[in-house]
Amino acid sequence: MTMSSDEAYPISRGMAPAFHGPLLAWFARHRRDLPWRRRRTAYRVWVSENMLQQTRIDQAMPYFHRFMAQFPTLAALAGAERQAVLKVWEGLGYYSRAVRMQETARYLMRERGGRFPRTYEGLLALPGIGPYSAAAIASLAFGLDHAVLDGNVIRVMARVLALPEVTDLPRTRRGLQATLDRLLPRGRAGEFNEAIMELGALVCLPARPDCGSCPLAQVCRGRAEGEPTRYPVRKAKKKLPHRHVGAGVIIDDRGRVLIARRHEDDMLGGMWEFPGGGVEEGETLPECIRRELKEELDLDVRVGPHLVTVRHTFSHFRMDLHAYWVRVTGGRPRALGCDGWKWVPRDKLDAFPFPKADQKILAAVRAAGPWPAF
Ligand code: SF4
């Protein structure tokens, strides 16, 4: 079992068969034909689950196809250029996850002959693989009895159990994991895990659960109470801080743009960006950009007209990213506050991996037509 069964929430004796019987029958009828469900291997499960932890299935599908076309095996991923991995991941967010995946692939090639361990504990012991991925690979690729607990599963279970406890707490998660491990039909964990995730994605929707067509309607306490959307109970969200950031689209007379690569250890590490940084108190945006470009690249610059302001929300703050046209007036670029820099012809910028907010600046650069004189 994945977790201690002492932590499980109470379930009635008849609940297990009344739970998984209808659920698995429903899944047999409604199971979607998804690319990672074909030709299932540990590698394909691992890649798809990493993508699905942060994006919806329909959004993940083209990424999965591109990723598999470029890195069809663990060896291909391990041997790839970091930039190529980030480029394929571009737009999915949480870029550190792509970096970690490549590190894990390299570790597996180096230390384990390119094979995933075939036990939950062995998987969990790998660098870069947490309980969720370990349970997904163990159950979906190797048929081992481990329940997977993702956002969809948490919602379904919180409603079925009418769970009054806050589901963001580790204690509650442990309780849900232990309950699921108890409910699991032995030998069919992979199918069970997928069925409950699919139910969360198709029927037990966050705002409008379709209880009328739900196979768990008979056992669902949330539905019996009449207000299933009360669950899952969540911690009150803190208001996210709001930051203003200035960025320079540095251009030259040869039609090139200067871009900078972020340090590997920073947020969005390894990605390219239009250089800049946070506005300090009392600073105007042009002042901020001048200071940042001096600190980051040792450049003296003239800040020209405003190009675009992009809004973006990260998990821990909101950002208004204000991009201005910039020209260099003195100095040669030096990577003082970044990992590297490059002058890139405008039609070659697409070859570099940019975070989402910078991609919007890039779109504005493309749409701008002739570059301004200033
Ligand atoms: Fe969700 Fe309704 Fe099904 Fe309960 S009965 S699991 S609330 S869809």
CSV table of C-alpha atoms and ligand atoms in Angstrom, one decimal:
chain,number,residue,atom,x,y,z
A,1,MET,CA,0.0,0.0,0.0
A,2,THR,CA,1.1,3.5,-0.6
A,3,MET,CA,0.1,5.0,2.7
A,4,SER,CA,-0.9,3.8,6.1
A,5,SER,CA,-4.4,2.6,6.1
A,6,ASP,CA,-4.8,4.0,9.7
A,7,GLU,CA,-5.2,7.4,8.1
A,8,ALA,CA,-8.1,6.3,5.8
A,9,TYR,CA,-11.5,8.0,6.1
A,10,PRO,CA,-14.3,5.7,7.3
A,11,ILE,CA,-16.1,3.9,4.5
A,12,SER,CA,-18.9,1.4,4.8
A,13,ARG,CA,-18.3,-2.3,4.2
A,14,GLY,CA,-20.2,-2.4,1.0
A,15,MET,CA,-18.8,0.8,-0.4
A,16,ALA,CA,-15.8,-0.7,-2.3
A,17,PRO,CA,-17.9,-2.9,-4.7
A,18,ALA,CA,-20.6,-0.3,-5.0
A,19,PHE,CA,-17.8,2.2,-5.9
A,20,HIS,CA,-15.6,0.4,-8.3
A,21,GLY,CA,-18.2,-1.9,-10.0
A,22,PRO,CA,-20.2,1.0,-11.5
A,23,LEU,CA,-17.1,3.2,-12.0
A,24,LEU,CA,-15.2,0.6,-14.1
A,25,ALA,CA,-18.4,-0.3,-16.1
A,26,TRP,CA,-18.8,3.4,-16.8
A,27,PHE,CA,-15.2,3.8,-17.8
A,28,ALA,CA,-15.4,0.8,-20.2
A,29,ARG,CA,-18.2,2.7,-22.1
A,30,HIS,CA,-16.8,6.3,-21.9
A,31,ARG,CA,-13.0,5.8,-22.0
A,32,ARG,CA,-11.5,8.3,-24.4
A,33,ASP,CA,-9.0,7.2,-26.9
A,34,LEU,CA,-6.0,9.3,-25.8
A,35,PRO,CA,-2.5,9.0,-27.4
A,36,TRP,CA,-0.8,8.0,-24.2
A,37,ARG,CA,-3.3,5.2,-23.7
A,38,ARG,CA,-2.0,3.6,-26.8
A,39,ARG,CA,1.3,1.6,-26.7
A,40,ARG,CA,1.6,2.2,-23.0
A,41,THR,CA,5.2,2.3,-21.6
A,42,ALA,CA,6.6,3.7,-18.4
A,43,TYR,CA,8.2,6.5,-20.4
A,44,ARG,CA,5.0,7.5,-22.2
A,45,VAL,CA,3.1,7.4,-18.9
A,46,TRP,CA,5.7,9.5,-17.2
A,47,VAL,CA,5.8,12.1,-20.0
A,48,SER,CA,2.0,12.4,-20.2
A,49,GLU,CA,1.4,12.6,-16.5
A,50,ASN,CA,4.0,15.3,-16.2
A,51,MET,CA,2.2,17.3,-18.8
A,52,LEU,CA,-1.3,16.6,-17.3
A,53,GLN,CA,-0.3,17.8,-13.9
A,54,GLN,CA,-0.3,21.3,-15.3
A,55,THR,CA,-2.6,21.4,-18.3
A,56,ARG,CA,-5.9,20.1,-19.6
A,57,ILE,CA,-6.0,17.0,-21.8
A,58,ASP,CA,-7.0,18.8,-25.0
A,59,GLN,CA,-4.1,21.3,-24.5
A,60,ALA,CA,-1.6,18.6,-23.6
A,61,MET,CA,-2.3,16.4,-26.7
A,62,PRO,CA,-0.3,18.4,-29.3
A,63,TYR,CA,2.5,18.8,-26.8
A,64,PHE,CA,2.6,15.1,-26.2
A,65,HIS,CA,2.8,14.4,-30.0
A,66,ARG,CA,5.6,16.9,-30.5
A,67,PHE,CA,7.5,15.6,-27.5
A,68,MET,CA,7.3,12.0,-28.6
A,69,ALA,CA,8.2,12.9,-32.2
A,70,GLN,CA,11.3,14.6,-31.0
A,71,PHE,CA,12.2,12.5,-28.0
A,72,PRO,CA,10.7,9.0,-28.6
A,73,THR,CA,12.8,7.3,-26.0
A,74,LEU,CA,14.4,7.9,-22.7
A,75,ALA,CA,17.8,7.9,-24.4
A,76,ALA,CA,16.7,10.6,-26.9
A,77,LEU,CA,15.5,12.8,-24.0
A,78,ALA,CA,18.7,12.2,-22.0
A,79,GLY,CA,20.9,13.0,-25.0
A,80,ALA,CA,19.0,16.1,-26.2
A,81,GLU,CA,20.1,19.7,-25.9
A,82,ARG,CA,18.5,21.4,-22.9
A,83,GLN,CA,17.3,24.2,-25.2
A,84,ALA,CA,15.5,21.7,-27.5
A,85,VAL,CA,13.6,20.2,-24.5
A,86,LEU,CA,12.6,23.7,-23.3
A,87,LYS,CA,11.5,24.6,-26.8
A,88,VAL,CA,9.1,21.6,-27.0
A,89,TRP,CA,7.8,22.4,-23.5
A,90,GLU,CA,7.4,26.1,-24.4
A,91,GLY,CA,3.9,27.3,-23.4
A,92,LEU,CA,3.2,24.5,-20.9
A,93,GLY,CA,4.7,26.5,-18.0
A,94,TYR,CA,6.6,25.0,-15.0
A,95,TYR,CA,9.7,24.7,-17.1
A,96,SER,CA,11.7,23.4,-14.2
A,97,ARG,CA,9.6,20.2,-14.6
A,98,ALA,CA,11.0,19.7,-18.1
A,99,VAL,CA,14.5,20.3,-16.8
A,100,ARG,CA,13.9,17.8,-14.0
A,101,MET,CA,12.6,15.2,-16.4
A,102,GLN,CA,15.7,15.5,-18.5
A,103,GLU,CA,17.8,15.1,-15.4
A,104,THR,CA,15.9,12.0,-14.4
A,105,ALA,CA,16.3,10.6,-17.9
A,106,ARG,CA,20.0,11.2,-17.8
A,107,TYR,CA,20.2,9.5,-14.4
A,108,LEU,CA,18.2,6.5,-15.6
A,109,MET,CA,20.5,6.1,-18.7
A,110,ARG,CA,23.6,6.5,-16.5
A,111,GLU,CA,22.7,4.4,-13.5
A,112,ARG,CA,20.0,2.0,-14.5
A,113,GLY,CA,20.7,1.0,-18.1
A,114,GLY,CA,17.8,3.2,-19.4
A,115,ARG,CA,15.1,1.3,-17.5
A,116,PHE,CA,12.5,2.5,-14.9
A,117,PRO,CA,12.5,0.5,-11.7
A,118,ARG,CA,9.4,-1.8,-11.6
A,119,THR,CA,8.4,-1.1,-8.0
A,120,TYR,CA,6.7,2.0,-6.5
A,121,GLU,CA,9.5,2.4,-3.9
A,122,GLY,CA,12.1,2.1,-6.6
A,123,LEU,CA,10.4,4.7,-8.7
A,124,LEU,CA,9.9,7.0,-5.7
A,125,ALA,CA,13.6,6.8,-5.0
A,126,LEU,CA,14.5,8.3,-8.4
A,127,PRO,CA,15.6,11.9,-8.4
A,128,GLY,CA,12.8,14.0,-9.8
A,129,ILE,CA,9.9,11.5,-9.4
A,130,GLY,CA,7.4,12.2,-6.6
A,131,PRO,CA,4.5,10.1,-5.2
A,132,TYR,CA,2.1,11.1,-8.0
A,133,SER,CA,4.4,10.1,-10.9
A,134,ALA,CA,5.6,7.0,-9.0
A,135,ALA,CA,2.0,5.8,-8.5
A,136,ALA,CA,1.0,6.7,-12.0
A,137,ILE,CA,3.9,4.7,-13.6
A,138,ALA,CA,3.5,1.8,-11.1
A,139,SER,CA,-0.2,1.4,-11.8
A,140,LEU,CA,-0.6,2.4,-15.4
A,141,ALA,CA,2.6,0.9,-16.8
A,142,PHE,CA,3.3,-2.0,-14.5
A,143,GLY,CA,-0.1,-2.9,-13.2
A,144,LEU,CA,0.8,-2.4,-9.5
A,145,ASP,CA,-1.8,-1.6,-6.8
A,146,HIS,CA,-1.2,2.0,-6.1
A,147,ALA,CA,-3.8,4.8,-6.2
A,148,VAL,CA,-3.1,8.1,-7.9
A,149,LEU,CA,-4.2,11.3,-6.3
A,150,ASP,CA,-4.5,14.2,-8.6
A,151,GLY,CA,-6.8,17.3,-8.7
A,152,ASN,CA,-9.6,15.4,-10.4
A,153,VAL,CA,-9.4,12.5,-8.0
A,154,ILE,CA,-9.4,14.8,-5.0
A,155,ARG,CA,-12.5,16.6,-6.2
A,156,VAL,CA,-14.4,13.3,-6.8
A,157,MET,CA,-13.4,11.8,-3.5
A,158,ALA,CA,-14.1,14.9,-1.4
A,159,ARG,CA,-17.6,14.9,-2.8
A,160,VAL,CA,-18.2,11.2,-2.5
A,161,LEU,CA,-17.1,11.4,1.2
A,162,ALA,CA,-18.6,14.8,1.8
A,163,LEU,CA,-15.3,15.6,3.3
A,164,PRO,CA,-15.4,18.6,5.6
A,165,GLU,CA,-11.6,18.9,5.9
A,166,VAL,CA,-9.5,21.3,3.9
A,167,THR,CA,-8.1,19.2,1.0
A,168,ASP,CA,-4.9,21.4,0.6
A,169,LEU,CA,-3.6,20.0,3.9
A,170,PRO,CA,-1.1,17.1,3.7
A,171,ARG,CA,-3.0,15.2,6.4
A,172,THR,CA,-6.2,15.3,4.3
A,173,ARG,CA,-4.2,14.1,1.3
A,174,ARG,CA,-2.8,11.3,3.2
A,175,GLY,CA,-6.3,10.3,4.4
A,176,LEU,CA,-7.6,10.4,0.8
A,177,GLN,CA,-4.6,8.4,-0.4
A,178,ALA,CA,-5.2,5.7,2.2
A,179,THR,CA,-8.9,5.6,1.5
A,180,LEU,CA,-8.3,5.1,-2.2
A,181,ASP,CA,-5.7,2.5,-1.5
A,182,ARG,CA,-8.4,0.6,0.4
A,183,LEU,CA,-11.0,1.1,-2.3
A,184,LEU,CA,-8.7,-0.1,-5.1
A,185,PRO,CA,-9.8,-3.3,-6.8
A,186,ARG,CA,-6.7,-5.5,-6.6
A,187,GLY,CA,-5.0,-6.1,-9.9
A,188,ARG,CA,-7.0,-3.3,-11.7
A,189,ALA,CA,-5.3,-0.2,-10.2
A,190,GLY,CA,-4.4,1.3,-13.6
A,191,GLU,CA,-7.9,1.0,-14.9
A,192,PHE,CA,-9.4,2.3,-11.6
A,193,ASN,CA,-7.0,5.3,-11.5
A,194,GLU,CA,-7.8,6.3,-15.0
A,195,ALA,CA,-11.5,5.8,-14.5
A,196,ILE,CA,-11.7,8.1,-11.5
A,197,MET,CA,-9.5,10.7,-13.2
A,198,GLU,CA,-11.7,10.5,-16.3
A,199,LEU,CA,-14.9,10.9,-14.2
A,200,GLY,CA,-13.4,14.0,-12.7
A,201,ALA,CA,-12.6,15.4,-16.1
A,202,LEU,CA,-15.9,14.5,-17.8
A,203,VAL,CA,-18.7,14.2,-15.2
A,204,CYS,CA,-17.8,15.5,-11.7
A,205,LEU,CA,-16.8,18.9,-13.1
A,206,PRO,CA,-15.6,21.7,-10.7
A,207,ALA,CA,-18.6,24.0,-11.0
A,208,ARG,CA,-21.3,21.8,-12.5
A,209,PRO,CA,-21.1,18.1,-11.6
A,210,ASP,CA,-23.5,16.0,-13.7
A,211,CYS,CA,-24.7,13.8,-10.9
A,212,GLY,CA,-27.6,12.5,-13.0
A,213,SER,CA,-25.2,10.6,-15.2
A,214,CYS,CA,-22.6,9.7,-12.6
A,215,PRO,CA,-21.8,6.0,-11.8
A,216,LEU,CA,-21.0,7.0,-8.2
A,217,ALA,CA,-24.3,8.7,-7.6
A,218,GLN,CA,-25.5,5.9,-5.3
A,219,VAL,CA,-22.6,6.2,-3.0
A,220,CYS,CA,-21.9,9.9,-3.2
A,221,ARG,CA,-22.6,11.6,0.2
A,222,GLY,CA,-22.1,15.1,-1.3
A,223,ARG,CA,-24.9,14.5,-3.8
A,224,ALA,CA,-27.1,13.0,-1.0
A,225,GLU,CA,-26.6,16.2,1.0
A,226,GLY,CA,-27.9,18.1,-2.1
A,227,GLU,CA,-24.9,20.5,-2.5
A,228,PRO,CA,-21.9,18.6,-3.9
A,229,THR,CA,-20.1,21.8,-5.0
A,230,ARG,CA,-19.5,22.6,-1.4
A,231,TYR,CA,-16.6,20.1,-1.8
A,232,PRO,CA,-13.7,20.0,-1.9
A,233,VAL,CA,-13.2,22.5,0.9
A,234,ARG,CA,-10.3,24.8,0.2
A,235,LYS,CA,-8.1,27.1,2.2
A,236,ALA,CA,-9.1,30.7,1.6
A,237,LYS,CA,-6.8,32.0,-1.1
A,238,LYS,CA,-4.4,34.8,-0.3
A,239,LYS,CA,-4.5,37.8,-2.6
A,240,LEU,CA,-1.5,37.5,-4.9
A,241,PRO,CA,1.1,40.3,-4.9
A,242,HIS,CA,1.1,42.4,-8.1
A,243,ARG,CA,4.5,43.3,-9.6
A,244,HIS,CA,5.4,45.6,-12.4
A,245,VAL,CA,8.3,44.5,-14.6
A,246,GLY,CA,10.1,46.5,-17.3
A,247,ALA,CA,11.6,44.7,-20.3
A,248,GLY,CA,13.7,46.0,-23.2
A,249,VAL,CA,13.3,44.9,-26.8
A,250,ILE,CA,16.8,45.8,-27.8
A,251,ILE,CA,17.1,46.3,-31.5
A,252,ASP,CA,20.0,47.3,-33.8
A,253,ASP,CA,20.2,48.6,-37.4
A,254,ARG,CA,20.8,45.1,-38.8
A,255,GLY,CA,17.3,43.9,-37.9
A,256,ARG,CA,18.5,42.0,-34.9
A,257,VAL,CA,17.1,41.7,-31.3
A,258,LEU,CA,19.2,41.1,-28.2
A,259,ILE,CA,17.8,38.4,-26.0
A,260,ALA,CA,19.1,37.0,-22.7
A,261,ARG,CA,19.0,33.5,-21.2
A,262,ARG,CA,17.9,33.1,-17.6
A,263,HIS,CA,20.1,31.4,-15.0
A,264,GLU,CA,19.3,27.7,-14.7
A,265,ASP,CA,18.6,28.0,-11.0
A,266,ASP,CA,16.1,30.9,-11.4
A,267,MET,CA,12.4,30.7,-12.0
A,268,LEU,CA,12.0,29.8,-15.7
A,269,GLY,CA,15.6,28.8,-15.7
A,270,GLY,CA,17.2,28.2,-19.1
A,271,MET,CA,14.5,30.0,-21.0
A,272,TRP,CA,15.2,33.1,-23.2
A,273,GLU,CA,13.6,36.5,-22.5
A,274,PHE,CA,13.6,40.1,-23.4
A,275,PRO,CA,15.9,41.4,-20.6
A,276,GLY,CA,14.7,43.5,-17.8
A,277,GLY,CA,13.4,43.2,-14.2
A,278,GLY,CA,11.1,44.5,-11.4
A,279,VAL,CA,10.4,48.2,-11.0
A,280,GLU,CA,11.8,49.6,-7.8
A,281,GLU,CA,10.0,52.1,-5.6
A,282,GLY,CA,9.9,55.6,-7.1
A,283,GLU,CA,11.3,54.4,-10.5
A,284,THR,CA,9.6,55.0,-13.8
A,285,LEU,CA,9.5,52.2,-16.3
A,286,PRO,CA,12.2,53.6,-18.6
A,287,GLU,CA,14.4,54.2,-15.5
A,288,CYS,CA,13.9,50.6,-14.4
A,289,ILE,CA,14.8,49.3,-17.9
A,290,ARG,CA,17.9,51.4,-18.0
A,291,ARG,CA,19.0,50.2,-14.6
A,292,GLU,CA,18.2,46.6,-15.3
A,293,LEU,CA,20.0,46.5,-18.6
A,294,LYS,CA,23.1,48.0,-17.0
A,295,GLU,CA,23.0,45.4,-14.1
A,296,GLU,CA,22.1,42.4,-16.3
A,297,LEU,CA,24.1,43.1,-19.4
A,298,ASP,CA,26.4,46.0,-18.7
A,299,LEU,CA,24.8,48.1,-21.4
A,300,ASP,CA,24.0,51.8,-21.6
A,301,VAL,CA,20.7,52.2,-23.5
A,302,ARG,CA,18.1,54.7,-24.8
A,303,VAL,CA,14.6,53.6,-24.0
A,304,GLY,CA,12.2,54.4,-26.8
A,305,PRO,CA,8.4,54.0,-27.2
A,306,HIS,CA,6.3,51.6,-25.3
A,307,LEU,CA,5.6,48.4,-27.3
A,308,VAL,CA,3.1,46.4,-25.3
A,309,THR,CA,2.1,45.5,-21.7
A,310,VAL,CA,1.4,41.9,-21.0
A,311,ARG,CA,-0.5,40.5,-18.0
A,312,HIS,CA,0.6,37.1,-16.6
A,313,THR,CA,-0.3,35.2,-13.4
A,314,PHE,CA,2.2,32.9,-11.8
A,315,SER,CA,1.3,30.7,-8.9
A,316,HIS,CA,2.7,33.2,-6.4
A,317,PHE,CA,2.3,36.6,-8.0
A,318,ARG,CA,0.7,38.6,-10.8
A,319,MET,CA,2.8,40.5,-13.2
A,320,ASP,CA,2.4,43.4,-15.6
A,321,LEU,CA,5.3,43.1,-18.0
A,322,HIS,CA,5.8,46.4,-19.8
A,323,ALA,CA,8.0,46.1,-23.0
A,324,TYR,CA,9.7,49.1,-24.5
A,325,TRP,CA,11.8,49.5,-27.6
A,326,VAL,CA,15.4,50.0,-26.7
A,327,ARG,CA,18.7,50.9,-28.5
A,328,VAL,CA,22.2,50.4,-27.2
A,329,THR,CA,24.1,53.7,-26.8
A,330,GLY,CA,27.3,52.4,-25.1
A,331,GLY,CA,29.1,49.2,-24.0
A,332,ARG,CA,29.2,45.6,-25.2
A,333,PRO,CA,26.9,43.0,-23.7
A,334,ARG,CA,28.3,41.0,-20.8
A,335,ALA,CA,26.3,38.3,-19.0
A,336,LEU,CA,26.4,39.8,-15.5
A,337,GLY,CA,22.9,38.9,-14.3
A,338,CYS,CA,22.0,36.3,-16.8
A,339,ASP,CA,23.3,33.0,-18.2
A,340,GLY,CA,24.0,34.3,-21.7
A,341,TRP,CA,22.9,36.7,-24.5
A,342,LYS,CA,22.5,36.7,-28.2
A,343,TRP,CA,21.8,39.1,-31.0
A,344,VAL,CA,19.2,37.2,-33.1
A,345,PRO,CA,17.8,38.2,-36.5
A,346,ARG,CA,14.1,38.8,-36.1
A,347,ASP,CA,13.0,35.9,-38.3
A,348,LYS,CA,15.1,33.5,-36.2
A,349,LEU,CA,13.6,34.4,-32.8
A,350,ASP,CA,11.2,31.5,-33.0
A,351,ALA,CA,14.0,29.0,-32.6
A,352,PHE,CA,14.4,30.0,-29.0
A,353,PRO,CA,12.3,28.8,-26.0
A,354,PHE,CA,10.5,31.8,-24.4
A,355,PRO,CA,8.2,31.8,-21.4
A,356,LYS,CA,4.5,32.6,-22.2
A,357,ALA,CA,4.6,36.3,-21.3
A,358,ASP,CA,7.7,36.9,-23.5
A,359,GLN,CA,6.0,35.0,-26.3
A,360,LYS,CA,3.3,37.7,-26.2
A,361,ILE,CA,6.0,40.4,-26.5
A,362,LEU,CA,7.4,38.4,-29.4
A,363,ALA,CA,4.0,38.5,-31.1
A,364,ALA,CA,3.9,42.2,-30.6
A,365,VAL,CA,7.4,42.6,-32.2
A,366,ARG,CA,6.2,40.6,-35.2
A,367,ALA,CA,3.0,42.6,-35.5
A,368,ALA,CA,4.8,45.9,-35.2
A,369,GLY,CA,5.9,46.2,-38.8
A,370,PRO,CA,8.9,48.5,-39.4
A,371,TRP,CA,10.8,49.2,-36.2
A,372,PRO,CA,10.5,52.7,-34.8
A,373,ALA,CA,13.3,55.2,-35.1
A,374,PHE,CA,14.2,56.9,-31.9
B,1,SF4,FE1,-19.5,14.1,-8.4
B,1,SF4,FE2,-22.2,14.1,-8.5
B,1,SF4,FE3,-20.8,11.9,-9.1
B,1,SF4,FE4,-20.9,12.8,-6.6
B,1,SF4,S1,-22.6,12.1,-7.8
B,1,SF4,S2,-19.1,12.1,-7.7
B,1,SF4,S3,-20.8,15.0,-6.9
B,1,SF4,S4,-20.8,13.9,-10.2
